[in-house]
Amino acid sequence: MMDWDAPSCPSCSGRGRIAYVGRTSWIETSCSDCHGTGNREDPRPGPRYNAGGFRIREEGEDYDEAVHGPRPPLSEHPAVRKSGLCPMCLGSGVVISEKLIEAHCPACTRL
């Protein structure tokens, strides 16, 4: 639990847990200063994961589909969702079918 070379947390004296005692009961919780490690410094955050079990890409990290999962469709990009454009045609009014034929967008009323 505690790294023996690191200085101990002053709040919990290196235990990582704090006990609150009342007259007839007690409760023990993780130390809020050291997050249960017992060390004075904050622990390094580990990699974050999304709901699908894939790692969330960190700042400066290259995108790898095997690690980070498949890329979301363009219509799910925050810039597209906030813009108010049609998610199917992105405001052009035209979509291209699987046979590469242009057609009017069925999702919006633009003709």
C-alpha positions as a printed NumPy array, in Angstrom:
array([[  0.   ,   0.   ,   0.   ],
       [  2.656,   2.519,   0.985],
       [  5.928,   3.149,  -0.831],
       [  8.499,   2.914,   1.957],
       [ 10.912,   5.386,   0.331],
       [  8.283,   8.108,  -0.059],
       [  7.425,  10.548,   2.745],
       [  4.222,   9.585,   4.558],
       [  0.992,  11.555,   4.436],
       [  0.622,  13.883,   7.454],
       [ -3.176,  13.462,   7.614],
       [ -3.293,   9.68 ,   8.019],
       [  0.304,   9.067,   9.224],
       [  0.97 ,   6.815,   6.24 ],
       [ -1.915,   4.4  ,   6.847],
       [ -3.983,   5.558,   3.865],
       [ -7.202,   5.338,   5.879],
       [ -8.812,   7.531,   8.537],
       [-11.179,   6.183,  11.195],
       [-13.944,   8.348,  12.6  ],
       [-15.092,   7.074,  15.998],
       [-18.383,   7.917,  17.704],
       [-19.884,   6.768,  20.97 ],
       [-21.344,   3.532,  19.672],
       [-20.011,   3.168,  16.128],
       [-17.085,   3.97 ,  13.889],
       [-16.429,   4.336,  10.172],
       [-13.191,   4.1  ,   8.23 ],
       [-12.622,   5.89 ,   4.919],
       [ -9.794,   6.483,   2.479],
       [ -7.626,   9.478,   3.261],
       [ -8.694,  12.37 ,   1.025],
       [ -5.209,  13.911,   0.976],
       [ -3.251,  10.881,  -0.27 ],
       [ -6.188,   9.003,  -1.914],
       [ -5.457,   5.887,   0.124],
       [ -1.802,   5.467,  -0.833],
       [ -0.267,   6.697,   2.431],
       [  2.289,   8.788,   0.515],
       [  2.588,  12.555,   0.737],
       [  2.558,  13.082,  -3.049],
       [ -0.515,  12.425,  -5.151],
       [ -0.378,   9.13 ,  -7.034],
       [  0.232,   9.328, -10.754],
       [ -3.032,   8.932, -12.612],
       [ -3.299,   5.751, -14.643],
       [ -4.725,   5.523, -18.135],
       [ -8.41 ,   6.369, -18.447],
       [-10.827,   3.992, -20.172],
       [-14.146,   4.618, -21.924],
       [-17.337,   2.572, -21.555],
       [-16.293,   0.231, -24.372],
       [-13.129,  -0.799, -22.524],
       [-10.748,   1.109, -24.804],
       [ -8.152,   3.568, -23.513],
       [ -8.914,   7.265, -23.889],
       [ -6.244,   8.989, -25.958],
       [ -4.031,  11.309, -23.915],
       [ -2.479,  14.611, -24.983],
       [  0.332,  14.05 , -27.525],
       [ -0.371,  10.317, -27.909],
       [ -0.776,   8.881, -31.419],
       [ -4.125,   7.254, -32.213],
       [ -3.966,   3.459, -32.452],
       [ -7.22 ,   1.651, -33.273],
       [ -6.076,  -1.528, -31.489],
       [ -5.572,   0.374, -28.205],
       [ -8.039,   3.259, -28.474],
       [-10.832,   1.504, -30.392],
       [-12.432,   2.449, -33.698],
       [-12.792,   6.099, -34.566],
       [-16.29 ,   7.505, -34.022],
       [-18.23 ,   8.63 , -37.112],
       [-17.854,  12.232, -38.231],
       [-21.407,  13.025, -37.129],
       [-20.386,  12.281, -33.497],
       [-17.589,  14.887, -33.5  ],
       [-18.324,  17.663, -30.946],
       [-17.903,  20.397, -33.576],
       [-20.575,  18.813, -35.778],
       [-22.97 ,  18.161, -32.878],
       [-22.699,  21.754, -31.609],
       [-23.027,  23.344, -35.056],
       [-26.658,  22.332, -35.586],
       [-25.953,  20.854, -39.019],
       [-27.685,  17.734, -40.234],
       [-25.597,  14.756, -39.033],
       [-26.165,  12.793, -42.27 ],
       [-25.279,  15.351, -44.931],
       [-23.45 ,  17.943, -42.786],
       [-25.642,  20.681, -44.236],
       [-25.086,  19.966, -47.934],
       [-28.541,  18.449, -48.529],
       [-27.036,  15.614, -50.573],
       [-25.881,  12.15 , -49.521],
       [-23.98 ,   9.521, -51.489],
       [-25.41 ,   6.01 , -51.362],
       [-23.433,   2.754, -51.295],
       [-23.554,   2.647, -55.121],
       [-22.017,   6.159, -55.284],
       [-25.271,   7.762, -56.415],
       [-26.139,  11.234, -55.15 ],
       [-29.553,  11.59 , -53.545],
       [-31.413,  14.123, -51.429],
       [-30.738,  13.798, -47.729],
       [-33.564,  11.841, -46.054],
       [-32.79 ,  13.275, -42.602],
       [-33.256,  16.958, -43.389],
       [-35.873,  18.839, -45.393],
       [-33.392,  20.673, -47.584],
       [-34.031,  20.11 , -51.327]])
